[in-house]
Coordinates of C-alpha atoms in Angstrom, one line a residue:
Chain A
X1 CA -71.2 126.4 109.3
X2 CA -71.9 122.8 108.6
X3 CA -69.1 120.9 106.8
X4 CA -70.1 118.6 104.0
X5 CA -70.0 114.9 105.2
X6 CA -67.5 112.9 103.3
X7 CA -69.2 109.9 101.7
X8 CA -66.2 108.1 100.1
X9 CA -62.7 107.9 101.4
X10 CA -60.4 106.7 98.6
X11 CA -57.1 105.3 99.8
X12 CA -54.9 105.0 96.7
X13 CA -51.2 105.8 96.2
X14 CA -51.1 105.4 92.4
X15 CA -52.2 108.9 91.1
X16 CA -53.4 107.4 87.8
X17 CA -55.5 104.7 89.5
X18 CA -56.9 107.4 91.8
X19 CA -57.8 109.7 88.9
X20 CA -59.4 106.8 87.0
X21 CA -61.4 105.8 90.1
X22 CA -62.6 109.3 90.7
X23 CA -63.6 109.7 87.0
X24 CA -65.4 106.4 87.2
X25 CA -67.3 107.5 90.3
X26 CA -68.0 110.9 88.7
X27 CA -69.6 109.2 85.7
X28 CA -72.0 107.6 88.2
X29 CA -72.4 111.0 90.0
X30 CA -70.9 109.5 93.1
X31 CA -67.7 111.7 93.4
X32 CA -69.2 114.8 95.0
X33 CA -68.2 114.1 98.6
X34 CA -64.9 112.2 98.1
X35 CA -61.7 112.5 100.0
X36 CA -58.6 111.0 98.5
X37 CA -55.5 110.1 100.6
X38 CA -52.5 108.3 99.3
X39 CA -51.1 106.2 102.2
X40 CA -52.4 104.0 105.0
X41 CA -51.3 106.5 107.7
X42 CA -53.3 109.3 106.2
X43 CA -56.2 107.0 105.9
X44 CA -56.2 106.2 109.6
X45 CA -55.6 109.9 110.5
X46 CA -58.6 110.8 108.5
X47 CA -60.9 108.2 110.0
X48 CA -59.8 108.9 113.5
X49 CA -59.7 112.7 112.9
X50 CA -56.1 113.2 114.0
X51 CA -52.9 114.6 112.5
X52 CA -53.7 116.9 109.6
X53 CA -57.3 115.9 109.9
X54 CA -57.6 116.8 113.6
X55 CA -60.1 119.6 112.7
X56 CA -62.5 117.1 111.2
X57 CA -65.5 115.8 113.1
X58 CA -65.2 112.0 113.0
X59 CA -69.0 111.6 112.8
X60 CA -69.0 113.3 109.4
X61 CA -68.4 110.1 107.4
X62 CA -67.0 108.4 105.5
X63 CA -69.8 106.1 104.6
X64 CA -67.5 103.8 102.7
X65 CA -63.8 103.3 102.3
X66 CA -62.2 102.2 99.1
X67 CA -58.9 100.7 100.1
X68 CA -55.9 99.7 98.0
X69 CA -53.7 97.0 99.5
X70 CA -50.2 98.0 98.4
X71 CA -49.7 101.4 100.2
X72 CA -46.8 103.4 101.5
X73 CA -46.2 103.6 105.3
X74 CA -49.1 101.5 106.5
X75 CA -50.3 98.8 104.2
X76 CA -53.9 98.2 103.3
X77 CA -54.3 95.0 105.2
X78 CA -53.0 96.8 108.4
X79 CA -55.4 99.6 107.8
X80 CA -58.2 97.1 107.5
X81 CA -57.1 95.3 110.7
X82 CA -57.0 98.5 112.7
X83 CA -60.4 99.6 111.5
X84 CA -62.1 96.3 112.0
X85 CA -60.6 95.8 115.5
X86 CA -61.8 99.2 116.8
X87 CA -65.4 99.2 118.1
X88 CA -65.8 102.8 116.8
X89 CA -65.0 102.0 113.2
X90 CA -65.6 98.3 112.8
X91 CA -69.1 98.9 111.3
X92 CA -67.5 101.1 108.6
X93 CA -67.9 99.4 105.2
X94 CA -64.4 98.8 103.7
X95 CA -64.1 97.8 100.1
X96 CA -60.7 96.5 99.0
X97 CA -60.0 97.8 95.5
X98 CA -56.7 96.2 94.3
X99 CA -54.7 94.8 91.5
X100 CA -54.0 91.6 93.5
X101 CA -56.0 88.5 92.7
X102 CA -53.7 86.5 95.0
X103 CA -55.6 84.0 97.1
X104 CA -53.7 85.0 100.3
X105 CA -54.7 88.6 100.0
X106 CA -58.4 87.7 99.4
X107 CA -58.5 85.2 102.2
X108 CA -56.7 87.5 104.7
X109 CA -58.9 90.5 103.8
X110 CA -62.1 88.5 104.5
X111 CA -60.6 87.1 107.7
X112 CA -60.0 90.7 108.8
X113 CA -63.7 91.5 108.0
X114 CA -63.6 93.3 104.6
X115 CA -67.0 94.0 103.2
X116 CA -66.1 93.5 99.6
X117 CA -63.0 92.6 97.6
X118 CA -62.8 94.0 94.1
X119 CA -60.0 93.3 91.6
X120 CA -59.4 96.4 89.5
X121 CA -60.2 95.5 85.9
X122 CA -57.6 96.5 83.4
X123 CA -60.4 97.4 80.9
X124 CA -61.6 100.9 81.7
X125 CA -65.2 100.2 80.7
X126 CA -65.3 97.3 83.2
X127 CA -63.5 99.5 85.7
X128 CA -66.2 102.2 85.4
X129 CA -68.8 99.5 85.8
X130 CA -67.2 97.9 88.8
X131 CA -66.6 101.2 90.7
X132 CA -70.0 102.4 89.8
X133 CA -71.7 99.3 91.0
X134 CA -69.9 99.3 94.3
X135 CA -70.5 103.0 94.9
X136 CA -74.2 102.5 94.1
X137 CA -74.4 99.5 96.4
X138 CA -72.6 100.9 99.4
X139 CA -73.9 104.5 99.2
X140 CA -77.5 104.0 98.0
X141 CA -78.6 100.4 98.6
X142 CA -76.8 99.4 101.8
X143 CA -78.5 100.2 105.1
X144 CA -75.9 100.7 107.8
X145 CA -76.8 100.4 111.6
X146 CA -78.1 103.8 113.0
Chain B
X1 CA -10.0 34.5 108.0
X2 CA -13.2 35.4 109.9
X3 CA -11.3 38.4 111.5
X4 CA -10.4 40.0 108.1
X5 CA -14.0 39.4 106.9
X6 CA -15.4 41.5 109.7
X7 CA -12.9 44.3 109.2
X8 CA -14.0 44.4 105.5
X9 CA -17.6 44.4 106.4
X10 CA -17.1 47.0 109.1
X11 CA -15.3 49.3 106.7
X12 CA -18.0 48.8 104.1
X13 CA -20.7 49.6 106.6
X14 CA -18.9 52.7 107.7
X15 CA -18.5 53.8 104.1
X16 CA -22.2 53.2 103.5
X17 CA -23.2 55.2 106.6
X18 CA -21.0 58.1 105.6
X19 CA -22.4 58.1 102.1
X20 CA -25.9 58.0 103.5
X21 CA -25.2 60.9 105.8
X22 CA -23.7 63.0 103.0
X23 CA -26.5 62.1 100.7
X24 CA -29.0 63.1 103.4
X25 CA -27.3 66.4 103.8
X26 CA -27.3 67.0 100.0
X27 CA -31.0 66.2 99.8
X28 CA -31.7 68.7 102.6
X29 CA -29.6 71.4 100.9
X30 CA -31.3 70.8 97.5
X31 CA -34.7 70.8 99.1
X32 CA -33.9 74.1 100.8
X33 CA -32.7 75.6 97.5
X34 CA -35.9 74.4 95.8
X35 CA -38.1 75.9 98.5
X36 CA -36.2 79.2 98.1
X37 CA -36.7 79.1 94.4
X38 CA -40.4 78.4 94.8
X39 CA -40.8 81.3 97.2
X40 CA -39.0 83.6 94.8
X41 CA -41.2 82.4 92.0
X42 CA -44.3 83.2 94.1
X43 CA -43.0 86.7 95.0
X44 CA -42.3 87.2 91.3
X45 CA -45.8 86.2 90.2
X46 CA -47.3 88.4 92.9
X47 CA -45.3 91.3 91.6
X48 CA -46.3 90.5 88.0
X49 CA -49.9 90.4 89.0
X50 CA -49.9 93.6 90.9
X51 CA -47.1 95.8 89.5
X52 CA -47.4 95.1 85.8
X53 CA -51.1 95.6 85.7
X54 CA -51.1 99.1 87.2
X55 CA -49.3 100.8 84.2
X56 CA -51.3 98.7 81.8
X57 CA -54.5 100.0 83.4
X58 CA -53.3 103.5 83.1
X59 CA -52.4 103.1 79.4
X60 CA -55.9 101.6 78.8
X61 CA -57.7 104.1 80.9
X62 CA -56.1 107.2 79.6
X63 CA -56.4 106.2 75.9
X64 CA -60.1 105.7 76.7
X65 CA -60.2 109.3 78.1
X66 CA -58.4 110.5 75.0
X67 CA -60.9 108.9 72.6
X68 CA -63.9 109.9 74.8
X69 CA -62.9 113.5 75.2
X70 CA -60.8 114.3 72.2
X71 CA -61.9 111.6 69.7
X72 CA -63.8 114.3 67.6
X73 CA -60.6 116.2 67.1
X74 CA -58.9 113.2 65.6
X75 CA -59.4 111.8 62.1
X76 CA -60.1 108.1 61.4
X77 CA -56.4 107.2 61.4
X78 CA -55.9 108.8 64.8
X79 CA -58.9 107.0 66.2
X80 CA -57.6 103.8 64.8
X81 CA -54.3 104.3 66.6
X82 CA -56.2 104.6 69.9
X83 CA -58.1 101.4 69.2
X84 CA -54.8 99.6 68.5
X85 CA -53.4 100.8 71.8
X86 CA -56.5 99.6 73.7
X87 CA -56.6 96.2 71.9
X88 CA -53.0 95.6 72.9
X89 CA -53.8 96.5 76.5
X90 CA -56.5 93.8 76.5
X91 CA -54.1 91.4 74.9
X92 CA -51.3 92.0 77.4
X93 CA -53.8 91.7 80.3
X94 CA -54.7 88.3 78.9
X95 CA -51.1 87.3 78.6
X96 CA -50.3 88.3 82.2
X97 CA -53.3 86.2 83.4
X98 CA -52.2 83.2 81.3
X99 CA -48.6 83.4 82.6
X100 CA -49.7 83.6 86.2
X101 CA -51.9 80.6 85.7
X102 CA -49.0 78.7 84.2
X103 CA -46.6 79.6 87.1
X104 CA -49.3 78.5 89.6
X105 CA -49.5 75.1 88.0
X106 CA -45.8 74.7 88.5
X107 CA -45.6 75.7 92.1
X108 CA -49.0 74.9 93.6
X109 CA -50.2 71.9 95.6
X110 CA -53.3 70.3 94.2
X111 CA -55.9 68.1 95.8
X112 CA -56.8 65.1 93.7
X113 CA -60.3 63.6 93.8
X114 CA -62.6 61.5 91.6
X115 CA -63.6 63.6 88.6
X116 CA -66.5 62.8 86.2
X117 CA -65.0 63.7 82.9
X118 CA -68.4 63.6 81.3
X119 CA -69.8 66.3 83.6
X120 CA -66.7 68.4 83.2
X121 CA -66.8 68.2 79.4
X122 CA -70.6 69.0 79.2
X123 CA -70.1 72.0 81.5
X124 CA -67.1 73.2 79.4
X125 CA -69.1 72.9 76.2
X126 CA -71.9 75.0 77.7
X127 CA -69.3 77.6 78.7
X128 CA -67.4 77.7 75.5
X129 CA -70.3 77.7 73.0
X130 CA -72.9 80.4 73.5
X131 CA -76.4 79.0 73.0
X132 CA -76.8 80.9 69.7
X133 CA -73.7 79.2 68.4
X134 CA -74.6 75.7 69.5
X135 CA -76.5 75.0 66.3
X136 CA -73.6 76.0 64.1
X137 CA -71.4 73.2 65.6
X138 CA -72.1 69.5 66.0
X139 CA -70.4 68.2 69.1
X140 CA -70.6 64.5 69.9
X141 CA -69.3 63.2 73.2
X142 CA -68.7 59.4 73.6
X143 CA -69.0 57.9 77.1
X144 CA -66.0 59.1 79.2
X145 CA -64.5 57.3 82.2
X146 CA -64.2 59.0 85.6
X147 CA -60.6 59.6 86.6
X148 CA -58.6 60.6 89.6
X149 CA -57.2 64.2 89.4
X150 CA -57.7 67.8 90.1
X151 CA -61.0 68.9 88.8
X152 CA -60.2 72.5 88.2
X153 CA -57.0 71.7 86.3
X154 CA -58.7 69.0 84.2
X155 CA -61.4 71.6 83.4
X156 CA -58.7 73.9 82.2
X157 CA -57.4 71.1 79.9
X158 CA -60.9 70.6 78.3
X159 CA -61.5 74.4 78.2
X160 CA -58.3 74.7 76.0
X161 CA -58.9 71.6 73.9
X162 CA -62.6 72.3 73.3
X163 CA -62.0 76.0 72.9
X164 CA -59.3 75.3 70.3
X165 CA -61.5 72.8 68.4
X166 CA -64.3 75.4 68.2
X167 CA -61.9 78.3 67.3
X168 CA -60.0 76.4 64.6
X169 CA -63.1 75.0 63.0
X170 CA -65.1 78.2 63.2
X171 CA -64.2 79.2 59.6
X172 CA -64.3 75.7 58.2
X173 CA -67.2 74.2 56.4
X174 CA -67.5 71.2 58.6
X175 CA -68.0 72.2 62.2
X176 CA -68.0 68.6 63.6
X177 CA -66.2 67.9 66.9
X178 CA -66.0 64.5 68.5
X179 CA -64.7 63.8 72.0
X180 CA -63.9 60.3 73.1
X181 CA -61.7 58.0 75.3
X182 CA -60.3 54.6 75.3
X183 CA -58.2 52.4 77.6
X184 CA -54.7 51.3 76.6
X185 CA -52.6 49.4 79.1
X186 CA -52.7 51.2 82.4
X187 CA -53.7 54.5 80.8
X188 CA -56.8 56.3 79.8
X189 CA -56.5 58.1 76.5
X190 CA -58.8 61.0 75.9
X191 CA -59.0 62.7 72.5
X192 CA -60.9 65.5 70.7
X193 CA -61.2 65.6 66.9
X194 CA -62.2 68.5 64.7
X195 CA -62.5 69.1 61.0
X196 CA -61.0 72.6 61.1
X197 CA -57.9 74.2 59.7
X198 CA -55.6 71.5 61.2
X199 CA -51.8 72.1 61.1
X200 CA -48.7 71.0 59.3
X201 CA -47.4 67.8 61.1
X202 CA -43.9 69.3 60.7
X203 CA -44.8 71.6 63.6
X204 CA -46.5 69.1 65.9
X205 CA -43.6 69.2 68.4
X206 CA -43.9 73.0 68.6
X207 CA -47.6 73.0 69.4
X208 CA -47.3 72.6 73.1
X209 CA -44.4 75.0 73.5
X210 CA -45.1 78.3 75.3
X211 CA -45.7 81.3 73.0
X212 CA -45.6 79.0 70.0
X213 CA -48.3 79.8 67.5
X214 CA -49.0 78.4 64.1
X215 CA -51.4 81.2 63.2
X216 CA -51.2 85.0 63.2
X217 CA -53.4 87.2 65.4
X218 CA -55.5 88.1 62.4
X219 CA -56.2 84.5 61.5
X220 CA -57.0 83.3 65.0
X221 CA -56.6 85.1 68.3
X222 CA -54.5 83.6 71.0
X223 CA -51.6 84.1 73.4
X224 CA -49.8 80.9 72.8
X225 CA -50.1 79.8 76.4
X226 CA -53.1 77.5 76.2
X227 CA -51.5 74.3 75.0
X228 CA -48.4 74.9 77.2
X229 CA -50.9 75.1 80.1
X230 CA -52.5 71.8 79.0
X231 CA -49.1 70.1 78.9
X232 CA -48.0 71.2 82.3
X233 CA -51.3 70.1 83.8
X234 CA -51.2 66.7 82.3
X235 CA -47.5 66.2 83.2
X236 CA -48.5 67.0 86.8
X237 CA -51.1 64.2 86.5
X238 CA -48.3 61.9 85.2
X239 CA -49.8 61.8 81.7
X240 CA -48.7 62.6 78.2
X241 CA -50.0 65.0 75.5
X242 CA -49.7 64.9 71.7
X243 CA -51.6 65.9 68.6
X244 CA -52.1 64.8 65.0
X245 CA -53.3 66.8 62.1
X246 CA -53.0 67.9 58.5
X247 CA -53.5 71.3 56.9
X248 CA -57.2 71.9 56.3
X249 CA -58.1 68.4 57.3
X250 CA -58.7 68.9 61.0
X251 CA -56.7 67.9 64.0
X252 CA -56.9 65.4 66.9
X253 CA -55.5 66.3 70.3
X254 CA -54.8 63.6 72.9
X255 CA -53.9 63.4 76.5
X256 CA -53.5 60.4 78.8
X257 CA -54.0 59.9 82.5
X258 CA -52.8 56.9 84.5
X259 CA -55.6 54.6 85.5
X260 CA -54.3 54.3 89.0
X261 CA -53.2 57.8 90.2
X262 CA -51.8 58.9 93.5
X263 CA -53.8 61.2 95.7
X264 CA -51.6 64.3 95.5
X265 CA -50.3 66.5 92.7
X266 CA -47.0 67.4 94.3
X267 CA -44.8 70.0 92.6
X268 CA -41.6 69.1 90.9

């Protein structure tokens, strides 16, 4: 039996932000193959198919990671650093989706090789629009290396 | 005679050296205290920007879900309540942004360069007034001198001054705004004059205070941070701000910049 490839890995510890993100993606019909984890350790376990995700085939996605920065256990910037310094995962598009508009977070994310940096809008309509656009861009428009 | 003189001088020298040393120590301690305070302030604004926005986003988002999915079950009054919640979310978001900006002006280091005030003013006018509105307002800009300062911060000043002039004359018959500058002593004085609602000169000292407003939300929207921001920015440029006005007879807002400015905008 073929398992469904996961297209979006959402790394978000705030359950309400997670629900809103998923709803926003669903509005754009982009939430069908989404996995939600709530800390940095789980995110890395998922990507590298270990721990409780050991059964997973690592070649089955994700195609894009939506990453919060302030996370329990392993922070978002450390997750980003790990992913971008591993040759197996460094091509994986990572979009930071955060409340922080601090320059130092933005600069450090880009230095670590983030593919996009989005500040979560407080206004839900803008939130839907931002999440929809980034989902559309990374899942439909962007052409990753084969 | 000579002997005693030297003793006196020696003793005085020693005292001065000791005073200098203790002064040096005090300065170092105070500097360390100040640096700690600045770091704490930065951590505080970081937390404000991240942690206060998350609950706000949830309030806004879930009230939107409520109106989208259950709006038909509510009557007009119920739907109005949701709208009030959402409007206040937007307002608090704006307030948080404004406060963060204010705290950054206090603690940040700013690079000074030559700034063409004419260019900045023209750009701000284009930003503030949508093309459709530009015919409703008459804005005249006199020649403005170039100055030394931080361009982004000075843009903020004009954004607030021009934004206010437009806002407070938007309901007045005369929508004339004039911007100008003159030299007085070793200062440039910049000013902007409108024919809008003006203000009671009794309150002119309150205008630049944070969260001080002379109008209600219903009359004119605002967070009460704009002019406080202007004042901090101009103080960091070693200039002054003030305003003149009368109720329903327009207002003139001023700021000065020293003609010969230093290269850095150090905090403190």
